[in-house]
Structure formats: C-alpha cells, structure tokens
mmCIF file with all atom_site columns, C-alpha atoms in Angstrom:
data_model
loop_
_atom_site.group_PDB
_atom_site.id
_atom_site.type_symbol
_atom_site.label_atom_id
_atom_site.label_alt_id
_atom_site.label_comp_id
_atom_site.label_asym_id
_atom_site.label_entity_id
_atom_site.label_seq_id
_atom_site.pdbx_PDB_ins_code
_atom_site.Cartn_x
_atom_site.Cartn_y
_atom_site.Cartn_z
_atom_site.occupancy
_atom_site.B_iso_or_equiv
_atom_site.pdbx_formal_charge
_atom_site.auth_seq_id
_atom_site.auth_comp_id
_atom_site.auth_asym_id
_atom_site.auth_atom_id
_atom_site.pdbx_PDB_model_num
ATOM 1   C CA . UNK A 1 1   ? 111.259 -53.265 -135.726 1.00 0.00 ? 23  UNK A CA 1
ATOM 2   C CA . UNK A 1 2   ? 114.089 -50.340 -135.510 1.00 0.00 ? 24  UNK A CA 1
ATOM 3   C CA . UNK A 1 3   ? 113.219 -47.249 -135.358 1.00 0.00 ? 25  UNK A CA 1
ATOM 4   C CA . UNK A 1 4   ? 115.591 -45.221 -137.542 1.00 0.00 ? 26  UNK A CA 1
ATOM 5   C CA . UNK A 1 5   ? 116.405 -41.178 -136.768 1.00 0.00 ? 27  UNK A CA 1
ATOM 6   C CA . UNK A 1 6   ? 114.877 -38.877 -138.248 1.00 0.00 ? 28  UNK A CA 1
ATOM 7   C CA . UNK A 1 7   ? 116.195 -37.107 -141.295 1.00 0.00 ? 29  UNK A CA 1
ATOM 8   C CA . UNK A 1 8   ? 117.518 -34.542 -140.075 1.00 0.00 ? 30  UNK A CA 1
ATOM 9   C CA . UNK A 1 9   ? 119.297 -36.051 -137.797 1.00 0.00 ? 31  UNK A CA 1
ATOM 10  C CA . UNK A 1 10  ? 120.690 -38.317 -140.351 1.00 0.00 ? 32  UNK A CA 1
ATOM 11  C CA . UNK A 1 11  ? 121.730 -35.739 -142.282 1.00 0.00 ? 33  UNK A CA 1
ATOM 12  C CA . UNK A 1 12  ? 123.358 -34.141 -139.145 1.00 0.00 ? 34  UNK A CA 1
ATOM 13  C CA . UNK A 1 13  ? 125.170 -37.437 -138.409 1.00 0.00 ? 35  UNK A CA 1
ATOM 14  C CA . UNK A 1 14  ? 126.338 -37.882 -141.835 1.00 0.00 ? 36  UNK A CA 1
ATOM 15  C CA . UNK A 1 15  ? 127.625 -34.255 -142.166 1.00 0.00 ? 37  UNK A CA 1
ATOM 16  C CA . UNK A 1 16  ? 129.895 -34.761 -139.068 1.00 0.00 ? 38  UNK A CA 1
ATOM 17  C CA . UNK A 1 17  ? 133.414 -35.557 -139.030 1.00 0.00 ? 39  UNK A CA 1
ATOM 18  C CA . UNK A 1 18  ? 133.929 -39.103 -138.316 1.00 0.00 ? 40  UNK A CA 1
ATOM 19  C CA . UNK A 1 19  ? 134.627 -42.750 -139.733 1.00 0.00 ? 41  UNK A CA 1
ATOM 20  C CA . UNK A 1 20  ? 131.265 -44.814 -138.921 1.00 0.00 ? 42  UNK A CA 1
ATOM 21  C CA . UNK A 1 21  ? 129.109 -45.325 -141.852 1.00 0.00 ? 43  UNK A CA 1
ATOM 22  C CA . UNK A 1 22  ? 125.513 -44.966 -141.678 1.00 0.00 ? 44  UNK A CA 1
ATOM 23  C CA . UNK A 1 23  ? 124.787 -48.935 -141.621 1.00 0.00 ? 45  UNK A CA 1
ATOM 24  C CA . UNK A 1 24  ? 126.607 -49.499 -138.005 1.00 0.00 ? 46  UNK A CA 1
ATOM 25  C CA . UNK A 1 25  ? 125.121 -45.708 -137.058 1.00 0.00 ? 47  UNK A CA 1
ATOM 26  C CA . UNK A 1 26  ? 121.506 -46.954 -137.777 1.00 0.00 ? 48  UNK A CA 1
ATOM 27  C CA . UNK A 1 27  ? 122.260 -50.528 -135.277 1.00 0.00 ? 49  UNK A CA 1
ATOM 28  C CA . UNK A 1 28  ? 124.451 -47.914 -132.715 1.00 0.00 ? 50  UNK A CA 1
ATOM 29  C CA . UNK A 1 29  ? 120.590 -45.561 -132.379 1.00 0.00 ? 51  UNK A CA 1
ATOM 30  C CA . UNK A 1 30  ? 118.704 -48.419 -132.497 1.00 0.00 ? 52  UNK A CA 1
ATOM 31  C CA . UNK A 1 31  ? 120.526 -49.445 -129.645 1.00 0.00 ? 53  UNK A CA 1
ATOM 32  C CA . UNK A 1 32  ? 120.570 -46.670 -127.877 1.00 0.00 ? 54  UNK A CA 1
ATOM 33  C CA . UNK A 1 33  ? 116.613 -45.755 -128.563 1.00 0.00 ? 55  UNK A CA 1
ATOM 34  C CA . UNK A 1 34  ? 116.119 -49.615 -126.661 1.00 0.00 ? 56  UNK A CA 1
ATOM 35  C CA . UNK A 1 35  ? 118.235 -48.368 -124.171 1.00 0.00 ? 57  UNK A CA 1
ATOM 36  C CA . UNK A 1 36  ? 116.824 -45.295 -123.147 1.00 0.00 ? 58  UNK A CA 1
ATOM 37  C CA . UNK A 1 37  ? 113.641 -46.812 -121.937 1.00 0.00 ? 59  UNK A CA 1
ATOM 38  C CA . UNK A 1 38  ? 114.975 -47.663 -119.133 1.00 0.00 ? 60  UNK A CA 1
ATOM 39  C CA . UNK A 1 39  ? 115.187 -43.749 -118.204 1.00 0.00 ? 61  UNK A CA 1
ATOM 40  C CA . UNK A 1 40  ? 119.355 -43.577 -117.458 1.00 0.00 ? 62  UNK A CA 1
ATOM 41  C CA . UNK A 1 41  ? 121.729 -41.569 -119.319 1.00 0.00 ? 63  UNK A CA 1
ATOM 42  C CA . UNK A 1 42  ? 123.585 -42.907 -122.224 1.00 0.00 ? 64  UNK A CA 1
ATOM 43  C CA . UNK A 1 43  ? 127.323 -42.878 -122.356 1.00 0.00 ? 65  UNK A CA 1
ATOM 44  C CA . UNK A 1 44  ? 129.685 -43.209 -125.349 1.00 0.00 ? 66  UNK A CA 1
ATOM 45  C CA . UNK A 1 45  ? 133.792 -43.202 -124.920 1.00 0.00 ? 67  UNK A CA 1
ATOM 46  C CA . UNK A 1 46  ? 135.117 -41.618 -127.624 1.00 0.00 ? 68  UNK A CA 1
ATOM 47  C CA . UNK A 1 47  ? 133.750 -38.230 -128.826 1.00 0.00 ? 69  UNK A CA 1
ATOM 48  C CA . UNK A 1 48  ? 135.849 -37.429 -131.331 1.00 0.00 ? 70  UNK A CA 1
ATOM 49  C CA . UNK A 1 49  ? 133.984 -34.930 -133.381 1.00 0.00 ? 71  UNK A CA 1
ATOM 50  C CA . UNK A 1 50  ? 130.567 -35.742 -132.344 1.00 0.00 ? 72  UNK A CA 1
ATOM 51  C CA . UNK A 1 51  ? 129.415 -37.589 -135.241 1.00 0.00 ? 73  UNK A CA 1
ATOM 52  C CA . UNK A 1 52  ? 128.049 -41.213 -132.702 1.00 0.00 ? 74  UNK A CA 1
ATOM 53  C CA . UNK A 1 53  ? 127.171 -38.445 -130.288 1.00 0.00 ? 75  UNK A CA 1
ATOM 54  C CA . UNK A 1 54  ? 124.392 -37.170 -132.458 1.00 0.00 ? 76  UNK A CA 1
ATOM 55  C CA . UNK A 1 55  ? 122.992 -40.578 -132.381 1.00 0.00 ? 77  UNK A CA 1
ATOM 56  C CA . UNK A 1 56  ? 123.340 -40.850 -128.715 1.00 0.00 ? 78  UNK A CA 1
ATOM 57  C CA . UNK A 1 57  ? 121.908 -37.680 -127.563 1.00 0.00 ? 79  UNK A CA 1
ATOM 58  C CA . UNK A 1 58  ? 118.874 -37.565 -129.899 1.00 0.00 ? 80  UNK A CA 1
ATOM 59  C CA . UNK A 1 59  ? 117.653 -40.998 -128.470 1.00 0.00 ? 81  UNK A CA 1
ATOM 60  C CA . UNK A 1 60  ? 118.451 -39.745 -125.221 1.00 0.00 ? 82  UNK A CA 1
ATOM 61  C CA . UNK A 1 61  ? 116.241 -36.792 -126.260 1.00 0.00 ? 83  UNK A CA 1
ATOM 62  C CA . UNK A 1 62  ? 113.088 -38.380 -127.149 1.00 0.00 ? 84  UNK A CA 1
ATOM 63  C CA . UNK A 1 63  ? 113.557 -40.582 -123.947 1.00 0.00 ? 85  UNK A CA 1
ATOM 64  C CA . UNK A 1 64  ? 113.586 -37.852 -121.428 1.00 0.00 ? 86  UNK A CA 1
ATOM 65  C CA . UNK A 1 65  ? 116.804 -38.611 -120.837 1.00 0.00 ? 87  UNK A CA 1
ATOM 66  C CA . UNK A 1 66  ? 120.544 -37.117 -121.186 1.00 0.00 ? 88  UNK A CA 1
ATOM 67  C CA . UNK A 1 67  ? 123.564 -38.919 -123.555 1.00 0.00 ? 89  UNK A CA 1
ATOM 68  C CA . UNK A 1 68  ? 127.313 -38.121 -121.750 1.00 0.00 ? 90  UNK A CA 1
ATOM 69  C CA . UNK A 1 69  ? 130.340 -38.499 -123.803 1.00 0.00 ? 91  UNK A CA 1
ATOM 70  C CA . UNK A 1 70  ? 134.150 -38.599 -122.428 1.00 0.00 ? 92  UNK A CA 1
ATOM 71  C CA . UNK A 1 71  ? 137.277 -37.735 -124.519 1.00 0.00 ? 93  UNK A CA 1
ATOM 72  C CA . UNK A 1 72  ? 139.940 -35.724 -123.674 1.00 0.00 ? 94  UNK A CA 1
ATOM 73  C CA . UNK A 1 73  ? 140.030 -34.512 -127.186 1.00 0.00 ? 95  UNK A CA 1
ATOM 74  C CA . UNK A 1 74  ? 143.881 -35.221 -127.540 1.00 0.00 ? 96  UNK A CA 1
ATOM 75  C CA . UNK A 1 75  ? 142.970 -37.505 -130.531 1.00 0.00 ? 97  UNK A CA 1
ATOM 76  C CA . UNK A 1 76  ? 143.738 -41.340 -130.126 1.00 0.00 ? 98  UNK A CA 1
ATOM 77  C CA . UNK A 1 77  ? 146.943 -43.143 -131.268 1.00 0.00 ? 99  UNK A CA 1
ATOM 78  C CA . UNK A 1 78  ? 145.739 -43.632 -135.054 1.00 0.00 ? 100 UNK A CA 1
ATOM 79  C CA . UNK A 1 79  ? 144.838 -39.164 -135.405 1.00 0.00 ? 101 UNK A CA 1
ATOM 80  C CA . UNK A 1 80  ? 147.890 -38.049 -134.647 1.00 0.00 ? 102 UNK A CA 1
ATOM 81  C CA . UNK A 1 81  ? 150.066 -36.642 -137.411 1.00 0.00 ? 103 UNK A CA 1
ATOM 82  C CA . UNK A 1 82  ? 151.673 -39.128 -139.888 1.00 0.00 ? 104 UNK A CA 1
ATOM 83  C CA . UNK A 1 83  ? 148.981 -41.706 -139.215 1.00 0.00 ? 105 UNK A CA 1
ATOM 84  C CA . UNK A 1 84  ? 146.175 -42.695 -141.618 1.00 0.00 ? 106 UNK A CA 1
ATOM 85  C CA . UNK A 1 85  ? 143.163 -40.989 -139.596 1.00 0.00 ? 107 UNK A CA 1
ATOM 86  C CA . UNK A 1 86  ? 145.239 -37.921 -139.348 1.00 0.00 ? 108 UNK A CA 1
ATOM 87  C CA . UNK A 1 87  ? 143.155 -34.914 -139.585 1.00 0.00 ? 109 UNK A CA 1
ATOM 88  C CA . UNK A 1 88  ? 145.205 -31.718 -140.241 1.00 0.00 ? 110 UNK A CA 1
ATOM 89  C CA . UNK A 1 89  ? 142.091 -29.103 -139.367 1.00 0.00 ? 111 UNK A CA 1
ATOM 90  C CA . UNK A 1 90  ? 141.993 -30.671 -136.144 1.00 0.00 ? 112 UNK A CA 1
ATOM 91  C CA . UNK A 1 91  ? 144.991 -29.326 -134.566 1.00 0.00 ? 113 UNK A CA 1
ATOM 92  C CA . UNK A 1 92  ? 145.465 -26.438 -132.555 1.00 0.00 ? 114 UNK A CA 1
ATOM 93  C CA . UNK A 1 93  ? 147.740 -24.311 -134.445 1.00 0.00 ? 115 UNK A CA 1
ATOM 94  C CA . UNK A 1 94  ? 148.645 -22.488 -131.112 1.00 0.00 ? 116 UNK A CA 1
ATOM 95  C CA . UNK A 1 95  ? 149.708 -25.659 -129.195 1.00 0.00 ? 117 UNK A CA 1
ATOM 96  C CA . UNK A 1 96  ? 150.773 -27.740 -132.474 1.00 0.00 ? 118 UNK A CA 1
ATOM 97  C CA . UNK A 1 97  ? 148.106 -30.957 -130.725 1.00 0.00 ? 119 UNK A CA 1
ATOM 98  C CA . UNK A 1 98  ? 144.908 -31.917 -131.522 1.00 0.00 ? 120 UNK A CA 1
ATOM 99  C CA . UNK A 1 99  ? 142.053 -30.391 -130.242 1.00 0.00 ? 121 UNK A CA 1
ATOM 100 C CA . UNK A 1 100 ? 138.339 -32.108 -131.438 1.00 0.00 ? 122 UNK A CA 1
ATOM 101 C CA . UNK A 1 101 ? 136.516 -30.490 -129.061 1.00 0.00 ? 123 UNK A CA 1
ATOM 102 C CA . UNK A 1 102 ? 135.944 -26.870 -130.935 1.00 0.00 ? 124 UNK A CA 1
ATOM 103 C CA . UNK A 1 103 ? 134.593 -29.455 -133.645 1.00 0.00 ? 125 UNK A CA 1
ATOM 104 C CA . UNK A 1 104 ? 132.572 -31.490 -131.310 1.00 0.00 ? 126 UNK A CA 1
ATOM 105 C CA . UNK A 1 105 ? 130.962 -28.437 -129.629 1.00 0.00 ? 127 UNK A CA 1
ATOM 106 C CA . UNK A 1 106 ? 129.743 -26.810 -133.309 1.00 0.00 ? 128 UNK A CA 1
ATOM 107 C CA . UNK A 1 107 ? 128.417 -30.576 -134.516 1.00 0.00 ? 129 UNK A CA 1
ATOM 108 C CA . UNK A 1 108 ? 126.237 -30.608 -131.828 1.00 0.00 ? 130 UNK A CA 1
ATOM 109 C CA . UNK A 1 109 ? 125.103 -26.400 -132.508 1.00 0.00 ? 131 UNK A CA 1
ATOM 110 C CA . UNK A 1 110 ? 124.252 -27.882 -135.841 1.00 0.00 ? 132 UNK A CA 1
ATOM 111 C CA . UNK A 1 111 ? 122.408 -30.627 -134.982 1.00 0.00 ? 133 UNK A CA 1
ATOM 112 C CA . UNK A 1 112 ? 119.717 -28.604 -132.023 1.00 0.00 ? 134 UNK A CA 1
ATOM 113 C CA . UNK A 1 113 ? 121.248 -31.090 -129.730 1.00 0.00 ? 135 UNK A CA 1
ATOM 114 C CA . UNK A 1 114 ? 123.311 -28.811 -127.407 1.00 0.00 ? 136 UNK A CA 1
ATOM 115 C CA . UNK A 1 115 ? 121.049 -29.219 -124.554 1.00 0.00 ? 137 UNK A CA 1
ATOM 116 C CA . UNK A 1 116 ? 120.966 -32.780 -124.615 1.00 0.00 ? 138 UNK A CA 1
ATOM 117 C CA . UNK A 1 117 ? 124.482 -33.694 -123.990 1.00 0.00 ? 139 UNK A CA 1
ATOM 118 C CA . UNK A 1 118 ? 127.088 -33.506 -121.313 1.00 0.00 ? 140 UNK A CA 1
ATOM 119 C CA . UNK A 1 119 ? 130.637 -33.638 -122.716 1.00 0.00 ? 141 UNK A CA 1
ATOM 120 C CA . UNK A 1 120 ? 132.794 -35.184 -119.911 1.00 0.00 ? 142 UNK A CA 1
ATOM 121 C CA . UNK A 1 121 ? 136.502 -33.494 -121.070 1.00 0.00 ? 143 UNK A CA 1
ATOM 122 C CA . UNK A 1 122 ? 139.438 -35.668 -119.419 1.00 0.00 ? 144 UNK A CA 1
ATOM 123 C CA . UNK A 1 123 ? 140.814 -38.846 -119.483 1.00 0.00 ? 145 UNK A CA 1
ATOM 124 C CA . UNK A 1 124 ? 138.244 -41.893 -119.470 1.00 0.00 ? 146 UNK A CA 1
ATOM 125 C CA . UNK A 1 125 ? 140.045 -43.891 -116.410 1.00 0.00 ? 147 UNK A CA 1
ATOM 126 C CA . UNK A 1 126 ? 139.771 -41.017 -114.152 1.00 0.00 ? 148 UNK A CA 1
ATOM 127 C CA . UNK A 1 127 ? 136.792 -39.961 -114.840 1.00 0.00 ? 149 UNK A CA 1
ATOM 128 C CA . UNK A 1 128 ? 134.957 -43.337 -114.645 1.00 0.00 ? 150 UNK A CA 1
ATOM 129 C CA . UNK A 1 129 ? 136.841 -43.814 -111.418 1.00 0.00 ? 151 UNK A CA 1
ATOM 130 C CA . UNK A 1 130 ? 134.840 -41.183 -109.843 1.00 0.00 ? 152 UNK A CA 1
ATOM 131 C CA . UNK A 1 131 ? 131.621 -42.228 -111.575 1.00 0.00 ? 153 UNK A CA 1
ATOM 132 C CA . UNK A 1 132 ? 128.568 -43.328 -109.512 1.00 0.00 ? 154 UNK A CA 1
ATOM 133 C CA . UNK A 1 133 ? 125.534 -43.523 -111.469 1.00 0.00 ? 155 UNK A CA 1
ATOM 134 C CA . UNK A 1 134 ? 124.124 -46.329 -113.396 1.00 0.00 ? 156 UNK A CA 1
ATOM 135 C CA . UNK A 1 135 ? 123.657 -46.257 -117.035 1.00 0.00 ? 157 UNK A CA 1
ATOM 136 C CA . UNK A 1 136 ? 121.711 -47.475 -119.639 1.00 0.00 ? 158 UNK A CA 1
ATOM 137 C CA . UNK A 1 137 ? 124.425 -47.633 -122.421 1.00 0.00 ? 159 UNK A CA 1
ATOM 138 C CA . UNK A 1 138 ? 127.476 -47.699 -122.612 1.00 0.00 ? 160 UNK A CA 1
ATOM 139 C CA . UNK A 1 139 ? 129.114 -47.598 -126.249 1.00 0.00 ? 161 UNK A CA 1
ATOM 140 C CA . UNK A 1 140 ? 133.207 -47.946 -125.814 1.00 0.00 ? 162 UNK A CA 1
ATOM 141 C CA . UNK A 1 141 ? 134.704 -46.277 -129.232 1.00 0.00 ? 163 UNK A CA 1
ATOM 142 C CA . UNK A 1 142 ? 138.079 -44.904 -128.145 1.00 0.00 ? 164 UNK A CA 1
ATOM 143 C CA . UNK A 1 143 ? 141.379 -45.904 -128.165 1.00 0.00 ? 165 UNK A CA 1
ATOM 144 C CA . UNK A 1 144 ? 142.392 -49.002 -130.123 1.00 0.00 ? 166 UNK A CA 1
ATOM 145 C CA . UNK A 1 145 ? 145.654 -50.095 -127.701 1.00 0.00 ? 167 UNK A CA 1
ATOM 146 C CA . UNK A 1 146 ? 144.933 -53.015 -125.220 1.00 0.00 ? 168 UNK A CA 1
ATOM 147 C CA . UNK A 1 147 ? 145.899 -50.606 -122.313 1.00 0.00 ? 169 UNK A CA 1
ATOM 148 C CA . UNK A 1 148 ? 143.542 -47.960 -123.672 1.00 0.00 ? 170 UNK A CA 1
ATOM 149 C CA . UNK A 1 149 ? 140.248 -50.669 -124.594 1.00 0.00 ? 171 UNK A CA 1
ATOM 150 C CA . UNK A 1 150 ? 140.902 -52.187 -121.115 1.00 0.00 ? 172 UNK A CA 1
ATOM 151 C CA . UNK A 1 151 ? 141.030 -49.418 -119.008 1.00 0.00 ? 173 UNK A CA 1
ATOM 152 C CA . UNK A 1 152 ? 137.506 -48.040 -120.590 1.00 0.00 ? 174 UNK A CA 1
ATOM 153 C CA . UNK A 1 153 ? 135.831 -51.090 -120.456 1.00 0.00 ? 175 UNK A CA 1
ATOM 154 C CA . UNK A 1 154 ? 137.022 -52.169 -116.807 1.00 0.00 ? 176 UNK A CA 1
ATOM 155 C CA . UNK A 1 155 ? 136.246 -48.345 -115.951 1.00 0.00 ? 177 UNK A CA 1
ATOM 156 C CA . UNK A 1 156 ? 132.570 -48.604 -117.623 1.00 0.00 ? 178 UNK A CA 1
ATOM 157 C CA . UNK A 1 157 ? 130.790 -51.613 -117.795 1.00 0.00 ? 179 UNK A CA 1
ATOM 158 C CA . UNK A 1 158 ? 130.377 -51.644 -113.921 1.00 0.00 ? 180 UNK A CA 1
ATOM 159 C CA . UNK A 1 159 ? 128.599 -49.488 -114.965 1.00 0.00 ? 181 UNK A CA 1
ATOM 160 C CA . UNK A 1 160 ? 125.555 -50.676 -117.150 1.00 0.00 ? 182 UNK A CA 1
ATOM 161 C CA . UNK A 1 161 ? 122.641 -51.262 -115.392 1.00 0.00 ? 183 UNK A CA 1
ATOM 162 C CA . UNK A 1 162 ? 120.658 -54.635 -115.269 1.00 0.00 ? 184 UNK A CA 1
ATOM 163 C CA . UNK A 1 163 ? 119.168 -55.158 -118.879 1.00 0.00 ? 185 UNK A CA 1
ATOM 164 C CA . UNK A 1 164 ? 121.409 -51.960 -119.968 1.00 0.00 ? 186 UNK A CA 1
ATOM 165 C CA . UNK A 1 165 ? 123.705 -52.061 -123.198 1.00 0.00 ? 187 UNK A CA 1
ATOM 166 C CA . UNK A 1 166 ? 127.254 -52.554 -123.708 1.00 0.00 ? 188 UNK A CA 1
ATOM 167 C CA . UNK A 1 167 ? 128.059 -51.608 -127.159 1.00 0.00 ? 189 UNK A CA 1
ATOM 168 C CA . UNK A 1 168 ? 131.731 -51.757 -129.194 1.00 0.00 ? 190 UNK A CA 1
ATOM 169 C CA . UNK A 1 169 ? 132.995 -50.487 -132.239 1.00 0.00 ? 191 UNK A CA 1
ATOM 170 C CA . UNK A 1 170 ? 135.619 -51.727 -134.438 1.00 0.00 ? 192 UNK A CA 1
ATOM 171 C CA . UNK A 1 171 ? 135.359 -55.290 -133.338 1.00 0.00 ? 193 UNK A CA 1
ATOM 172 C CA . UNK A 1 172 ? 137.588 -57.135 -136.252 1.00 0.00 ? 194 UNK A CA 1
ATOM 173 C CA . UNK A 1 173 ? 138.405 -60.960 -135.799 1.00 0.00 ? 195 UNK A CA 1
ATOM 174 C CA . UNK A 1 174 ? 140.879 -60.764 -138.462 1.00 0.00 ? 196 UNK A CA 1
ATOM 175 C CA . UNK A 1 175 ? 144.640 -60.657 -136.750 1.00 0.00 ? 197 UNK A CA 1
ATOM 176 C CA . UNK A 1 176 ? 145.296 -58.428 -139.727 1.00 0.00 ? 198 UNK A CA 1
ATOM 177 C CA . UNK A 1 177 ? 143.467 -55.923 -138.257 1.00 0.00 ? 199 UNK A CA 1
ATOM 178 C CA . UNK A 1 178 ? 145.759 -55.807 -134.591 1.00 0.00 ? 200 UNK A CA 1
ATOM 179 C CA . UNK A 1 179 ? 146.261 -52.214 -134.836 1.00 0.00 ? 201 UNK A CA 1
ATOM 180 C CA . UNK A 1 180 ? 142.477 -51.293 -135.838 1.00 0.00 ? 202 UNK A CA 1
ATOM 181 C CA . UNK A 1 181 ? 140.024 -53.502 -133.782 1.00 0.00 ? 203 UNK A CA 1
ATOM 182 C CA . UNK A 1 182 ? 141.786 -56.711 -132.102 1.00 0.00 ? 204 UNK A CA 1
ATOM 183 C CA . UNK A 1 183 ? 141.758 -54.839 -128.867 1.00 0.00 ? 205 UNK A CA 1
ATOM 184 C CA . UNK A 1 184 ? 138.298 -54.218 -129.124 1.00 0.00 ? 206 UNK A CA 1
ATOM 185 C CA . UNK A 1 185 ? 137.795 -57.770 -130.537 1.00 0.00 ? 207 UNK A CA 1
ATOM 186 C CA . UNK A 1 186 ? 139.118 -59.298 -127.017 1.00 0.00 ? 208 UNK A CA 1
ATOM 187 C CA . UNK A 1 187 ? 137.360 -56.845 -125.123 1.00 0.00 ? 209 UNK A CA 1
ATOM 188 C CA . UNK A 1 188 ? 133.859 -58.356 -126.895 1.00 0.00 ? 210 UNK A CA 1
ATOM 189 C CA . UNK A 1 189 ? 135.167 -61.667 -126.450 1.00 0.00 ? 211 UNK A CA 1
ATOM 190 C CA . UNK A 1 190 ? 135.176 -60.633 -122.548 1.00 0.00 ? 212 UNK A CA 1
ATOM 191 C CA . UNK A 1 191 ? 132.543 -59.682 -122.053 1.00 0.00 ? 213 UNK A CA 1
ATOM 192 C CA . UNK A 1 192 ? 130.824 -62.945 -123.340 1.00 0.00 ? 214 UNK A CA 1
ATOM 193 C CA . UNK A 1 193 ? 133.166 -65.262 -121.450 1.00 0.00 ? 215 UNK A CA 1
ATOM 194 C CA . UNK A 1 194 ? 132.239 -63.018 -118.196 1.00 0.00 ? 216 UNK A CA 1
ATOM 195 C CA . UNK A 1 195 ? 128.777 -64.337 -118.153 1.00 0.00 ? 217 UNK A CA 1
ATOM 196 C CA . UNK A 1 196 ? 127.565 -60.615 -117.241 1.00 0.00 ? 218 UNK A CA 1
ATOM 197 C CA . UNK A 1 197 ? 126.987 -60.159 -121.453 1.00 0.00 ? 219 UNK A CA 1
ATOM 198 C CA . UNK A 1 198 ? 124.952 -61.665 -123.722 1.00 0.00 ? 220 UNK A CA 1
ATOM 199 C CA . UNK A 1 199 ? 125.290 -60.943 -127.648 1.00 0.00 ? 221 UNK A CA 1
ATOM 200 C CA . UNK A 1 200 ? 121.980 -58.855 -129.129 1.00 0.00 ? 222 UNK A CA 1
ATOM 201 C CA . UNK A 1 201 ? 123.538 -57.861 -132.926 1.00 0.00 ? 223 UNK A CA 1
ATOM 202 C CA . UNK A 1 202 ? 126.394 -57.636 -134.940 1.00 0.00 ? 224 UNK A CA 1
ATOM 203 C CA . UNK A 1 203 ? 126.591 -55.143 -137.303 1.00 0.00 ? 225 UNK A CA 1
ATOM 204 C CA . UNK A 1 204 ? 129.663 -55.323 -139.326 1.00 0.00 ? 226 UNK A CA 1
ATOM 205 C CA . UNK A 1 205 ? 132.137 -54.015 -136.338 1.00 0.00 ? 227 UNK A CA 1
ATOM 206 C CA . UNK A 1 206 ? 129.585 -53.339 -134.152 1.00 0.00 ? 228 UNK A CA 1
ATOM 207 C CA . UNK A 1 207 ? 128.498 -55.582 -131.488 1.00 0.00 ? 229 UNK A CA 1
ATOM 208 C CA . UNK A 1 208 ? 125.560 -54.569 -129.244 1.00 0.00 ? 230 UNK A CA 1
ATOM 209 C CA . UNK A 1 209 ? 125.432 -56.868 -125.717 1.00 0.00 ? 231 UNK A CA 1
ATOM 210 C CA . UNK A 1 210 ? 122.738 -56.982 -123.112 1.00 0.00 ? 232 UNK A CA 1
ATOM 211 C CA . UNK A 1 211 ? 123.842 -57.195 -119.563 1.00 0.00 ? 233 UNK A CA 1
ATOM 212 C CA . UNK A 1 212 ? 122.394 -60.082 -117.879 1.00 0.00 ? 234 UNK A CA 1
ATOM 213 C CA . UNK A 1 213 ? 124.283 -61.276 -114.764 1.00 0.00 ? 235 UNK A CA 1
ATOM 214 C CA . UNK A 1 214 ? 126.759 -59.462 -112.351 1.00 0.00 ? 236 UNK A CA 1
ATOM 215 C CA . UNK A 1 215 ? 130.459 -58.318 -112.801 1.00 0.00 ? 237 UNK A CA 1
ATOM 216 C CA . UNK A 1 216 ? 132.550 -57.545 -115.875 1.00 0.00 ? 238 UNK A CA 1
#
C-alpha cells in the first residue's frame, strides 16, 4: 500500500511553485519512499522551484538517506518570456534571465528540508559526466527538446542501481503534445525497448520503471 507524505509536507509541496498536481506527486513519493530502501541518494533533473524536490528529499529523509537535484536554474525552453510557463517573478531583474534558484533555496527553508538536499547548480550533461555514484532514483523532469531529454537520460540512467527507479514526467503519447512530452514519451519508450527497464506505474504523465538488466 503507498505510503502518502505527511501533511505538512503536502501542504509544503502544494504551496511551491510548480506545474505537477498532487495525483502524479503522491505516485512520484511513493516512488521515491520504495526507492530509498535501498540506502542511495535520490536524484531528480529538473529543480525548478523545488516543488518535486520536497517530495524527493523528505523520502530521502526518513530513509537515512540524501535527495540531489541538478538545474542550472536558467529556466527550460517553455519559462522563458513569451512562452506559456513564463513566470515573470522569476527573473533576475539585474541580469534580465531567469533565476529559480533564490525560489528553490526558500521552498526548501519552508519546508525543514534544507539539510536534506544537495542542489547540484550547472548543466545536467556535465555534471552527470563527472558523476560516480550509484543511485536509487532517478526522476528526469527537465527540458522537453529531444537534445535536452536525451542528454539527461543517457547522462543518468547509468546511473540507477540494480532494482533502482527510473522515473519521467510529462510522458504524452499524443503527437499533439510534441512540444510538451513527446520527447519524454520516446525517452520511456527507450527505456522499455532497452531491456534494462521494466514498467512499475503510470500515473497520468508519470511513468515509474524498475531497472532490471544492464545498459540504457
């Protein structure tokens, strides 16, 4: 049975700037509560503001355990200006560009979940290119391009330890959606054909896979 977060935490998750409802942030701690049994850190890709992260790092919590999160806080191609997830209080009005992670930094103050998290600031290739440690999780929830989805999820899911969890956001089938969540639609589609994946739950756009054989 899942074990939801508490309420406060709920209410800390629900409070933060961000687009994932509750029902996919309920599957997403779930998730990440399985996953921290197996004692490794929990990585999401895609910050943002924080709101996931508050899932992440209060799982990680009660496992003894620390949740990492990479963004260079630039915004992705949909949050810049003059696109629908546009969000005017998140730019810089020194440097005119976005800059989430002021935001990110006072979600987690709010929250009591400060200590629990290690923001990884930069750009996700290079940083997983210099990453050695297995993981328990890793949730991929950052840019929507092709280049951008591929290059986290070739840079990650090395990554995920045996029995770990590779979770994505905005999976759409719909060609409709090609701007919102086809990239992360062929990224899922991937990882099952790689024989490394296998599908746990769907949750609207949310797909939670277990790894269970070698490679990517």
């Amino acid at each position: 049975m899942p074990i939801d977060p508490k309420p406060d935490i709920l209410a800390a998750f629900e409070a933060a700037k961000g687009f994932m409802p509750v029902y996919e942030g309920l599957a997403l701690y779930a998730a990440a509560v399985e996953a921290g049994r197996l004692g490794l850190p929990l990585l999401e890709v895609g910050t943002y503001c924080g709101r996931s992260t508050i899932l992440l790092a209060d799982a990680a919590r009660e496992a003894g355990a620390v949740a990492l999160t990479v963004d260079h806080h630039r915004g992705s191609e949909e949050q810049q200006p003059g696109w629908e997830y546009h969000d005017p209080e998140t730019v810089d009005p020194e440097i005119g560009l976005m800059d989430t992670l002021p935001t990110f930094r006072r979600t987690l103050r709010k929250a009591g979940l400060e200590d629990h998290v290690v923001a990884l600031v930069g750009r996700s290739p290079q940083i997983a290119a210099v990453w050695g440690t297995p993981v328990g999780l890793v949730f991929i929830d950052g840019g929507h391009t092709d280049e951008h989805a591929t290059a986290d999820y070739e840079g990650w899911a090395p990554h995920v330890a045996e029995g770990g969890l590779l979770v994505i956001h905005d999976v759409f089938p719909d060609p409709r959606d090609e701007f919102t969540g086809q990239a992360p639609y062929r990224l899922y589609l991937r990882a099952l054909a790689s024989g490394a994946f296998t599908e746990v739950s769907a949750t609207h756009s949310l797909r939670v896979l277990r790894r269970t054989g070698p490679g990517i």
